[in-house]
Amino acid sequence: MNLHEYQGKEILNSFGVRIQRGIVAQNANEAVAAAKQLTNETGTSWHVIKAQVHAGGRGKGGGVKLAKNLQEVEEIAGQIIGMNLITPQTSAEGKKVHQVLVAEDVYYPGESETDEFYVSVLLNRSTGRNMIMYSTEGGMDIETVAEETPELIFTEEIDPTVGLLPFQARRVAFNLGLSGLAFKEMTKFVTALYTAYVKSDSSLFEINPVLKTSDNKIMAVDAKVTIDDNALYRHKNYIDLRDVREESAIEVEAGELGLNYVDLDGNVGCMVNGAGLAMATMDLIKQAGGEPANFLDVGGTADAARVEAAFKIILKDPAVKAILINIFGGIVRCDRVAQGVIDAYKNMGTINVPIIVRLQGTNADIAKDLIDNSGLDVMSATEFQEAADKVQQVLA
Ligand code: GDP
Ligand code: MN
């Protein structure tokens, strides 16, 4: 589950990680009230107005702006709320902005220069350990840094039995070129950040930039936080942080129907039981010259109701030019699935794309007869390759 910046920062703050303070606002009036409150609490009269959408690169798209007085807060918040924000990480249509974070300006001048760093915490899948990845090149795309100056990216792997050790936190501060107060602040920051990552059951923390202020404080200016869905049962207070407006509408609907669905860019819709078979089916479609339009696992009980729900979900995607149903009848009987497909088809009336059904396993022969004698415009197949050939045929 991905979070908004303001939500991620609240979680960081609850574990003692210093953050740039801010208040979320739904409209320009709320933004002005938020700015006044921040001025009372922090003394700053400058504020940054930050679009809250699930996408990075907001600054580049005009979604992060500095306001030097209340009138500018009102104007900028009014501009950003409701805008379609296009960033390097959104689609070409962009993302609608529903709310902004009004934050204290933390780039104020002082005894030293401000400096921006990159710090993330994530799982290194090849070693099975969490790691802190960090760089002196903050505020930039980390992918670009990795490509152009990989030597400026450092990692610190953490042994899960002992956690982050003090010398490792000091090494982070050292490699970032810090000294004095800023060095101490960074070791504290990294230690609290790692604790927050573990205790919140997150799968990604990406803090870019981490700022060294002109008075040598270290704080999170941005926060990309992903919570592990499978651990949400341990964090009931995080469940409400989900913002379905930020997720794909088809995926949300499929989730409500209990279908395991992931939207993809291709032209062949897939309906499969079992995640492994779904992956293999997607490979098959690619080999046949098509591109999968989705990943869809209907699960063990592929009855008429689920098949119909799955059809409806797949057909919401206008790019779908054919549907391949690939079901293995291990626990479920193929003839039941075939009847489900036929019933669903009849219930739906017309389906304007060719359908190829491959049923294999218990009662596959009966299932094939049912499909072939249904009088519906559905092609049957028994073998994997045969199904692929038919997909190729209908796409040609
Ligand atoms: P992103 O573009 O989506 O990654 O959003 P960020 O939260 O990282 O903000 C983008 C940029 O805005 C940062 O890299 C900063 O340079 C700038 N920024 C953020 N907060 C402040 C602030 O308090 N004052 C000033 N002057 N700039 C800020
Ligand atoms: Mn950022």
Tab-separated table of C-alpha atoms and ligand atoms in Angstrom:
chain	number	residue	atom	x	y	z
A	1	MET	CA	0.000	0.000	0.000
A	2	ASN	CA	1.460	3.314	-1.080
A	3	LEU	CA	1.012	6.387	1.077
A	4	HIS	CA	0.888	10.104	0.440
A	5	GLU	CA	3.887	12.166	1.492
A	6	TYR	CA	1.999	13.702	4.437
A	7	GLN	CA	0.945	10.266	5.707
A	8	GLY	CA	4.441	8.844	5.359
A	9	LYS	CA	5.864	11.813	7.239
A	10	GLU	CA	3.360	11.316	10.080
A	11	ILE	CA	4.538	7.728	10.463
A	12	LEU	CA	8.198	8.815	10.428
A	13	ASN	CA	7.451	11.479	13.015
A	14	SER	CA	5.706	8.942	15.267
A	15	PHE	CA	9.017	7.043	15.456
A	16	GLY	CA	11.062	10.134	16.247
A	17	VAL	CA	12.385	10.847	12.734
A	18	ARG	CA	12.695	14.605	12.233
A	19	ILE	CA	10.494	15.865	9.406
A	20	GLN	CA	9.719	19.112	7.655
A	21	ARG	CA	6.458	19.979	9.409
A	22	GLY	CA	3.263	20.432	7.475
A	23	ILE	CA	-0.526	20.335	7.507
A	24	VAL	CA	-2.671	18.834	4.757
A	25	ALA	CA	-5.356	21.023	3.134
A	26	GLN	CA	-8.276	20.204	0.837
A	27	ASN	CA	-8.825	23.740	-0.482
A	28	ALA	CA	-7.239	27.204	-0.593
A	29	ASN	CA	-8.957	28.393	2.616
A	30	GLU	CA	-7.723	25.408	4.562
A	31	ALA	CA	-4.264	26.028	3.117
A	32	VAL	CA	-4.244	29.595	4.479
A	33	ALA	CA	-5.413	28.372	7.908
A	34	ALA	CA	-2.703	25.702	7.844
A	35	ALA	CA	-0.045	28.287	6.942
A	36	LYS	CA	-1.123	30.542	9.837
A	37	GLN	CA	-0.966	27.644	12.274
A	38	LEU	CA	2.510	26.658	11.045
A	39	THR	CA	3.704	30.231	11.400
A	40	ASN	CA	2.511	30.237	15.030
A	41	GLU	CA	4.269	26.953	15.741
A	42	THR	CA	7.499	27.377	13.818
A	43	GLY	CA	7.925	31.109	13.325
A	44	THR	CA	8.440	30.829	9.561
A	45	SER	CA	6.351	32.986	7.255
A	46	TRP	CA	7.420	31.156	4.085
A	47	HIS	CA	5.714	27.896	3.128
A	48	VAL	CA	5.976	25.260	0.434
A	49	ILE	CA	2.760	24.031	-1.135
A	50	LYS	CA	3.076	20.414	-2.227
A	51	ALA	CA	0.615	18.415	-4.342
A	52	GLN	CA	-0.319	15.133	-2.654
A	53	VAL	CA	-0.480	12.421	-5.304
A	54	HIS	CA	1.050	8.962	-5.485
A	55	ALA	CA	3.837	9.917	-7.881
A	56	GLY	CA	7.280	11.399	-7.540
A	57	GLY	CA	8.857	14.160	-9.571
A	58	ARG	CA	6.111	16.569	-8.479
A	59	GLY	CA	8.544	19.458	-8.308
A	60	LYS	CA	9.395	19.057	-12.008
A	61	GLY	CA	5.696	19.037	-12.928
A	62	GLY	CA	4.873	22.258	-11.056
A	63	GLY	CA	3.365	20.478	-8.055
A	64	VAL	CA	5.769	21.912	-5.433
A	65	LYS	CA	5.928	25.696	-5.038
A	66	LEU	CA	7.239	28.193	-2.538
A	67	ALA	CA	4.822	30.780	-1.106
A	68	LYS	CA	6.299	33.873	0.559
A	69	ASN	CA	3.083	35.226	2.103
A	70	LEU	CA	-0.499	34.182	2.831
A	71	GLN	CA	-1.770	35.607	-0.438
A	72	GLU	CA	0.667	33.391	-2.352
A	73	VAL	CA	-0.345	30.412	-0.208
A	74	GLU	CA	-3.953	30.976	-1.262
A	75	GLU	CA	-3.102	31.500	-4.940
A	76	ILE	CA	-0.729	28.568	-5.263
A	77	ALA	CA	-2.930	26.143	-3.294
A	78	GLY	CA	-5.854	27.192	-5.500
A	79	GLN	CA	-3.788	26.520	-8.624
A	80	ILE	CA	-2.444	23.147	-7.523
A	81	ILE	CA	-5.656	21.670	-6.042
A	82	GLY	CA	-7.724	20.415	-8.955
A	83	MET	CA	-4.860	20.509	-11.445
A	84	ASN	CA	-3.862	17.487	-13.498
A	85	LEU	CA	-0.291	17.016	-12.422
A	86	ILE	CA	1.970	15.498	-15.056
A	87	THR	CA	5.363	14.297	-13.811
A	88	PRO	CA	7.989	11.887	-15.177
A	89	GLN	CA	6.310	9.227	-13.010
A	90	THR	CA	2.666	9.690	-14.059
A	91	SER	CA	0.959	8.665	-17.295
A	92	ALA	CA	0.653	11.264	-20.064
A	93	GLU	CA	-2.782	12.269	-18.718
A	94	GLY	CA	-1.298	13.007	-15.300
A	95	LYS	CA	-2.923	12.701	-11.900
A	96	LYS	CA	-5.703	14.838	-10.467
A	97	VAL	CA	-4.618	16.653	-7.302
A	98	HIS	CA	-7.199	16.519	-4.487
A	99	GLN	CA	-5.152	17.968	-1.643
A	100	VAL	CA	-1.909	19.777	-0.844
A	101	LEU	CA	0.535	19.669	2.012
A	102	VAL	CA	1.336	23.124	3.363
A	103	ALA	CA	4.814	22.782	4.841
A	104	GLU	CA	7.235	25.058	6.680
A	105	ASP	CA	10.049	26.394	4.489
A	106	VAL	CA	13.184	24.664	5.729
A	107	TYR	CA	15.667	26.025	3.174
A	108	TYR	CA	16.209	29.216	5.198
A	109	PRO	CA	19.677	30.852	5.138
A	110	GLY	CA	22.034	30.503	8.107
A	111	GLU	CA	25.495	29.659	9.335
A	112	SER	CA	26.165	26.966	6.683
A	113	GLU	CA	24.916	25.968	3.249
A	114	THR	CA	21.926	23.655	3.033
A	115	ASP	CA	22.642	20.238	1.540
A	116	GLU	CA	20.363	17.527	0.081
A	117	PHE	CA	20.923	13.773	0.406
A	118	TYR	CA	19.144	10.622	-0.690
A	119	VAL	CA	18.317	7.909	1.862
A	120	SER	CA	16.132	4.857	1.344
A	121	VAL	CA	15.463	1.670	3.274
A	122	LEU	CA	14.414	-1.419	1.377
A	123	LEU	CA	14.826	-5.160	1.094
A	124	ASN	CA	17.779	-6.473	-0.874
A	125	ARG	CA	16.115	-9.480	-2.453
A	126	SER	CA	19.344	-11.181	-3.436
A	127	THR	CA	20.703	-11.285	0.127
A	128	GLY	CA	17.337	-11.378	1.889
A	129	ARG	CA	18.373	-8.493	4.129
A	130	ASN	CA	17.189	-4.967	4.617
A	131	MET	CA	19.549	-2.284	3.477
A	132	ILE	CA	19.970	1.423	3.689
A	133	MET	CA	20.803	2.898	0.311
A	134	TYR	CA	22.088	6.459	0.389
A	135	SER	CA	23.804	9.080	-1.690
A	136	THR	CA	25.264	12.549	-1.538
A	137	GLU	CA	23.217	13.322	-4.670
A	138	GLY	CA	19.893	14.191	-3.050
A	139	GLY	CA	16.960	15.843	-4.777
A	140	MET	CA	17.818	14.084	-8.052
A	141	ASP	CA	16.344	11.031	-9.677
A	142	ILE	CA	18.209	8.123	-8.050
A	143	GLU	CA	17.976	6.175	-11.345
A	144	THR	CA	19.952	8.934	-13.061
A	145	VAL	CA	22.549	8.941	-10.274
A	146	ALA	CA	22.830	5.135	-10.590
A	147	GLU	CA	23.443	5.473	-14.318
A	148	GLU	CA	25.816	8.422	-14.397
A	149	THR	CA	27.663	8.320	-11.065
A	150	PRO	CA	27.096	4.899	-9.475
A	151	GLU	CA	30.121	5.488	-7.205
A	152	LEU	CA	28.068	8.108	-5.364
A	153	ILE	CA	25.539	5.525	-4.172
A	154	PHE	CA	26.370	3.632	-0.964
A	155	THR	CA	24.640	0.759	0.774
A	156	GLU	CA	24.610	-0.534	4.320
A	157	GLU	CA	23.239	-4.047	4.786
A	158	ILE	CA	21.594	-4.865	8.085
A	159	ASP	CA	21.871	-8.163	9.914
A	160	PRO	CA	18.290	-8.905	11.041
A	161	THR	CA	19.396	-10.587	14.277
A	162	VAL	CA	21.175	-7.497	15.627
A	163	GLY	CA	19.589	-4.657	13.669
A	164	LEU	CA	21.357	-1.490	12.563
A	165	LEU	CA	24.570	-1.140	14.555
A	166	PRO	CA	25.884	2.242	15.748
A	167	PHE	CA	29.040	2.009	13.608
A	168	GLN	CA	26.866	1.537	10.528
A	169	ALA	CA	24.847	4.676	11.266
A	170	ARG	CA	28.140	6.559	11.759
A	171	ARG	CA	29.463	5.206	8.459
A	172	VAL	CA	26.401	6.623	6.684
A	173	ALA	CA	27.046	10.061	8.191
A	174	PHE	CA	30.748	9.803	7.339
A	175	ASN	CA	30.206	8.785	3.706
A	176	LEU	CA	27.801	11.697	3.315
A	177	GLY	CA	30.671	14.008	4.227
A	178	LEU	CA	29.165	15.309	7.460
A	179	SER	CA	30.911	16.465	10.610
A	180	GLY	CA	30.094	18.030	13.955
A	181	LEU	CA	26.431	18.478	14.833
A	182	ALA	CA	25.222	17.411	11.380
A	183	PHE	CA	27.141	14.120	11.755
A	184	LYS	CA	25.425	13.366	15.077
A	185	GLU	CA	22.061	14.388	13.674
A	186	MET	CA	22.483	12.071	10.699
A	187	THR	CA	23.336	9.042	12.852
A	188	LYS	CA	20.216	9.744	14.930
A	189	PHE	CA	18.143	10.241	11.794
A	190	VAL	CA	19.260	6.999	10.156
A	191	THR	CA	18.792	4.991	13.359
A	192	ALA	CA	15.256	6.294	13.915
A	193	LEU	CA	14.466	5.803	10.222
A	194	TYR	CA	15.509	2.162	10.302
A	195	THR	CA	13.476	1.511	13.472
A	196	ALA	CA	10.451	3.155	11.831
A	197	TYR	CA	10.877	0.969	8.733
A	198	VAL	CA	10.954	-2.252	10.730
A	199	LYS	CA	8.230	-1.371	13.243
A	200	SER	CA	5.804	-0.097	10.605
A	201	ASP	CA	6.311	-3.244	8.470
A	202	SER	CA	7.160	-1.139	5.466
A	203	SER	CA	8.606	-2.497	2.255
A	204	LEU	CA	10.020	0.821	1.070
A	205	PHE	CA	11.081	4.119	2.573
A	206	GLU	CA	12.514	6.586	0.092
A	207	ILE	CA	13.482	9.942	1.545
A	208	ASN	CA	14.604	12.256	-1.222
A	209	PRO	CA	15.730	14.757	-0.238
A	210	VAL	CA	16.964	14.366	3.298
A	211	LEU	CA	17.935	17.939	4.124
A	212	LYS	CA	20.789	19.337	6.148
A	213	THR	CA	19.475	22.738	7.170
A	214	SER	CA	21.673	25.810	7.440
A	215	ASP	CA	21.712	25.261	11.213
A	216	ASN	CA	22.815	21.644	10.769
A	217	LYS	CA	19.591	19.806	11.514
A	218	ILE	CA	18.834	16.683	9.498
A	219	MET	CA	15.244	16.124	8.396
A	220	ALA	CA	12.993	14.383	5.868
A	221	VAL	CA	11.670	16.874	3.309
A	222	ASP	CA	9.948	14.211	1.187
A	223	ALA	CA	8.741	10.709	2.052
A	224	LYS	CA	7.743	7.845	-0.165
A	225	VAL	CA	6.432	5.085	2.093
A	226	THR	CA	5.076	1.708	1.029
A	227	ILE	CA	3.517	-0.465	3.735
A	228	ASP	CA	3.515	-4.232	3.271
A	229	ASP	CA	-0.171	-5.118	2.692
A	230	ASN	CA	0.326	-8.520	4.255
A	231	ALA	CA	1.246	-6.905	7.570
A	232	LEU	CA	-1.672	-4.467	7.688
A	233	TYR	CA	-3.535	-6.694	10.137
A	234	ARG	CA	-0.891	-5.702	12.695
A	235	HIS	CA	-1.451	-1.989	12.036
A	236	LYS	CA	-5.188	-1.343	12.134
A	237	ASN	CA	-4.478	2.398	12.410
A	238	TYR	CA	-2.804	2.375	8.967
A	239	ILE	CA	-5.736	0.787	7.112
A	240	ASP	CA	-7.567	4.120	6.748
A	241	LEU	CA	-4.500	5.664	5.095
A	242	ARG	CA	-5.387	3.939	1.840
A	243	ASP	CA	-6.515	6.449	-0.799
A	244	VAL	CA	-8.329	4.503	-3.515
A	245	ARG	CA	-8.538	7.662	-5.663
A	246	GLU	CA	-4.843	7.107	-6.340
A	247	GLU	CA	-5.258	3.506	-7.475
A	248	SER	CA	-6.407	2.067	-10.807
A	249	ALA	CA	-10.253	2.082	-10.777
A	250	ILE	CA	-10.410	-1.348	-12.442
A	251	GLU	CA	-8.003	-2.841	-9.905
A	252	VAL	CA	-10.007	-1.462	-6.986
A	253	GLU	CA	-13.248	-2.898	-8.412
A	254	ALA	CA	-11.626	-6.280	-9.087
A	255	GLY	CA	-10.285	-6.320	-5.520
A	256	GLU	CA	-13.800	-5.753	-4.174
A	257	LEU	CA	-14.988	-8.766	-6.226
A	258	GLY	CA	-12.209	-10.876	-4.714
A	259	LEU	CA	-10.303	-11.160	-7.998
A	260	ASN	CA	-6.567	-10.920	-8.154
A	261	TYR	CA	-6.191	-8.448	-11.029
A	262	VAL	CA	-3.323	-6.318	-12.283
A	263	ASP	CA	-3.885	-3.926	-15.171
A	264	LEU	CA	-1.286	-4.151	-17.976
A	265	ASP	CA	-0.795	-2.416	-21.319
A	266	GLY	CA	-1.452	-5.208	-23.842
A	267	ASN	CA	-4.339	-6.374	-26.041
A	268	VAL	CA	-5.120	-9.921	-24.882
A	269	GLY	CA	-7.217	-10.326	-21.750
A	270	CYS	CA	-6.367	-13.359	-19.616
A	271	MET	CA	-8.539	-15.300	-17.215
A	272	VAL	CA	-6.601	-17.963	-15.373
A	273	ASN	CA	-6.746	-19.898	-12.105
A	274	GLY	CA	-3.546	-19.825	-10.106
A	275	ALA	CA	-0.799	-17.208	-10.175
A	276	GLY	CA	1.842	-19.535	-11.665
A	277	LEU	CA	-0.406	-20.551	-14.526
A	278	ALA	CA	-1.290	-16.889	-15.029
A	279	MET	CA	2.393	-16.031	-15.457
A	280	ALA	CA	2.900	-18.918	-17.889
A	281	THR	CA	-0.175	-17.821	-19.831
A	282	MET	CA	1.157	-14.300	-20.134
A	283	ASP	CA	4.400	-15.730	-21.552
A	284	LEU	CA	2.365	-17.777	-23.993
A	285	ILE	CA	0.489	-14.718	-25.197
A	286	LYS	CA	3.763	-12.887	-25.801
A	287	GLN	CA	5.110	-15.839	-27.759
A	288	ALA	CA	1.982	-15.790	-29.877
A	289	GLY	CA	2.729	-12.176	-30.817
A	290	GLY	CA	0.231	-10.603	-28.425
A	291	GLU	CA	0.706	-8.596	-25.243
A	292	PRO	CA	-1.174	-9.441	-22.054
A	293	ALA	CA	-3.761	-6.794	-21.140
A	294	ASN	CA	-3.871	-7.955	-17.563
A	295	PHE	CA	-2.898	-10.492	-14.971
A	296	LEU	CA	-6.052	-12.107	-13.581
A	297	ASP	CA	-6.200	-14.997	-11.164
A	298	VAL	CA	-9.825	-16.021	-10.562
A	299	GLY	CA	-8.738	-18.390	-7.790
A	300	GLY	CA	-9.859	-21.918	-7.028
A	301	THR	CA	-13.610	-21.506	-7.426
A	302	ALA	CA	-14.046	-20.609	-11.074
A	303	ASP	CA	-17.862	-20.726	-10.994
A	304	ALA	CA	-20.251	-18.849	-13.312
A	305	ALA	CA	-20.511	-15.826	-11.009
A	306	ARG	CA	-16.733	-15.387	-10.775
A	307	VAL	CA	-16.213	-15.996	-14.477
A	308	GLU	CA	-18.851	-13.377	-15.263
A	309	ALA	CA	-17.284	-10.897	-12.859
A	310	ALA	CA	-13.925	-11.576	-14.487
A	311	PHE	CA	-15.344	-11.060	-18.005
A	312	LYS	CA	-16.801	-7.720	-16.947
A	313	ILE	CA	-13.535	-6.563	-15.460
A	314	ILE	CA	-11.499	-7.606	-18.512
A	315	LEU	CA	-13.924	-5.948	-20.931
A	316	LYS	CA	-13.660	-2.606	-19.106
A	317	ASP	CA	-10.265	-2.279	-20.739
A	318	PRO	CA	-10.918	-0.918	-24.257
A	319	ALA	CA	-7.540	-2.205	-25.476
A	320	VAL	CA	-8.640	-5.860	-25.179
A	321	LYS	CA	-8.869	-7.476	-28.643
A	322	ALA	CA	-9.181	-11.122	-27.518
A	323	ILE	CA	-9.675	-13.082	-24.305
A	324	LEU	CA	-7.800	-16.234	-23.431
A	325	ILE	CA	-9.287	-18.371	-20.675
A	326	ASN	CA	-6.771	-20.896	-19.400
A	327	ILE	CA	-8.020	-23.014	-16.510
A	328	PHE	CA	-6.491	-26.081	-14.995
A	329	GLY	CA	-9.128	-28.308	-13.401
A	330	GLY	CA	-7.306	-29.852	-10.500
A	331	ILE	CA	-9.692	-29.256	-7.644
A	332	VAL	CA	-12.354	-27.564	-9.734
A	333	ARG	CA	-13.937	-29.745	-12.484
A	334	CYS	CA	-13.470	-28.495	-16.057
A	335	ASP	CA	-17.089	-29.163	-17.031
A	336	ARG	CA	-18.221	-26.896	-14.160
A	337	VAL	CA	-15.924	-24.143	-15.414
A	338	ALA	CA	-17.116	-24.646	-19.004
A	339	GLN	CA	-20.720	-24.337	-17.850
A	340	GLY	CA	-19.704	-21.234	-15.917
A	341	VAL	CA	-18.175	-19.694	-19.053
A	342	ILE	CA	-21.286	-20.515	-21.099
A	343	ASP	CA	-23.672	-19.152	-18.452
A	344	ALA	CA	-21.619	-16.018	-17.989
A	345	TYR	CA	-21.455	-15.456	-21.749
A	346	LYS	CA	-25.250	-15.857	-22.078
A	347	ASN	CA	-25.832	-13.483	-19.153
A	348	MET	CA	-23.608	-10.866	-20.717
A	349	GLY	CA	-25.495	-10.983	-24.020
A	350	THR	CA	-22.891	-10.000	-26.576
A	351	ILE	CA	-19.149	-10.031	-26.169
A	352	ASN	CA	-17.484	-8.337	-29.093
A	353	VAL	CA	-14.048	-9.914	-28.860
A	354	PRO	CA	-13.041	-13.468	-29.760
A	355	ILE	CA	-12.724	-15.861	-26.825
A	356	ILE	CA	-10.408	-18.832	-26.656
A	357	VAL	CA	-10.970	-21.326	-23.864
A	358	ARG	CA	-8.421	-23.894	-22.848
A	359	LEU	CA	-9.562	-26.274	-20.144
A	360	GLN	CA	-7.280	-29.041	-18.994
A	361	GLY	CA	-7.585	-31.528	-16.142
A	362	THR	CA	-10.543	-33.336	-14.619
A	363	ASN	CA	-13.354	-33.832	-17.196
A	364	ALA	CA	-11.542	-31.753	-19.828
A	365	ASP	CA	-13.162	-33.794	-22.631
A	366	ILE	CA	-16.695	-33.174	-21.349
A	367	ALA	CA	-15.827	-29.490	-20.970
A	368	LYS	CA	-14.628	-29.265	-24.577
A	369	ASP	CA	-17.871	-30.839	-25.840
A	370	LEU	CA	-19.902	-28.378	-23.778
A	371	ILE	CA	-18.038	-25.413	-25.285
A	372	ASP	CA	-18.102	-26.760	-28.845
A	373	ASN	CA	-21.857	-27.508	-28.684
A	374	SER	CA	-22.845	-24.309	-26.897
A	375	GLY	CA	-23.576	-22.473	-30.134
A	376	LEU	CA	-21.595	-19.540	-28.789
A	377	ASP	CA	-18.731	-17.811	-30.541
A	378	VAL	CA	-16.092	-19.406	-28.313
A	379	MET	CA	-13.093	-21.406	-29.527
A	380	SER	CA	-11.885	-24.334	-27.485
A	381	ALA	CA	-8.377	-25.702	-27.152
A	382	THR	CA	-6.888	-28.549	-25.160
A	383	GLU	CA	-3.156	-28.007	-25.556
A	384	PHE	CA	-1.164	-24.960	-24.525
A	385	GLN	CA	0.328	-24.488	-28.002
A	386	GLU	CA	-3.050	-24.906	-29.650
A	387	ALA	CA	-4.398	-22.074	-27.487
A	388	ALA	CA	-1.416	-19.921	-28.453
A	389	ASP	CA	-1.960	-20.615	-32.165
A	390	LYS	CA	-5.603	-19.591	-31.853
A	391	VAL	CA	-4.631	-16.356	-30.118
A	392	GLN	CA	-2.234	-15.653	-32.976
A	393	GLN	CA	-4.968	-16.437	-35.507
A	394	VAL	CA	-7.526	-14.033	-34.036
A	395	LEU	CA	-4.964	-11.234	-33.656
A	396	ALA	CA	-3.817	-11.539	-37.276
B	1	GDP	P1	9.165	15.517	-5.587
B	1	GDP	O1	9.530	16.468	-6.680
B	1	GDP	O2	7.859	14.841	-5.857
B	1	GDP	O3	10.248	14.537	-5.290
B	1	GDP	O4	8.883	16.410	-4.259
B	1	GDP	P2	9.891	16.877	-3.080
B	1	GDP	O5	9.136	16.836	-1.820
B	1	GDP	O6	11.160	16.106	-3.122
B	1	GDP	O7	10.158	18.392	-3.430
B	1	GDP	C1	10.803	18.777	-4.609
B	1	GDP	C2	11.813	19.855	-4.334
B	1	GDP	O8	11.191	20.981	-3.758
B	1	GDP	C3	12.899	19.474	-3.338
B	1	GDP	O9	13.957	18.769	-3.911
B	1	GDP	C4	13.336	20.827	-2.852
B	1	GDP	O10	14.392	21.306	-3.665
B	1	GDP	C5	12.121	21.697	-2.998
B	1	GDP	N1	11.602	21.997	-1.655
B	1	GDP	C6	10.970	21.146	-0.821
B	1	GDP	N2	10.719	21.736	0.354
B	1	GDP	C7	11.189	22.993	0.259
B	1	GDP	C8	11.245	24.126	1.159
B	1	GDP	O11	10.829	24.056	2.322
B	1	GDP	N3	11.782	25.263	0.683
B	1	GDP	C9	12.294	25.372	-0.562
B	1	GDP	N4	12.801	26.529	-0.938
B	1	GDP	N5	12.280	24.329	-1.423
B	1	GDP	C10	11.744	23.171	-1.029
B	2	MN	MN	11.360	13.991	-3.693
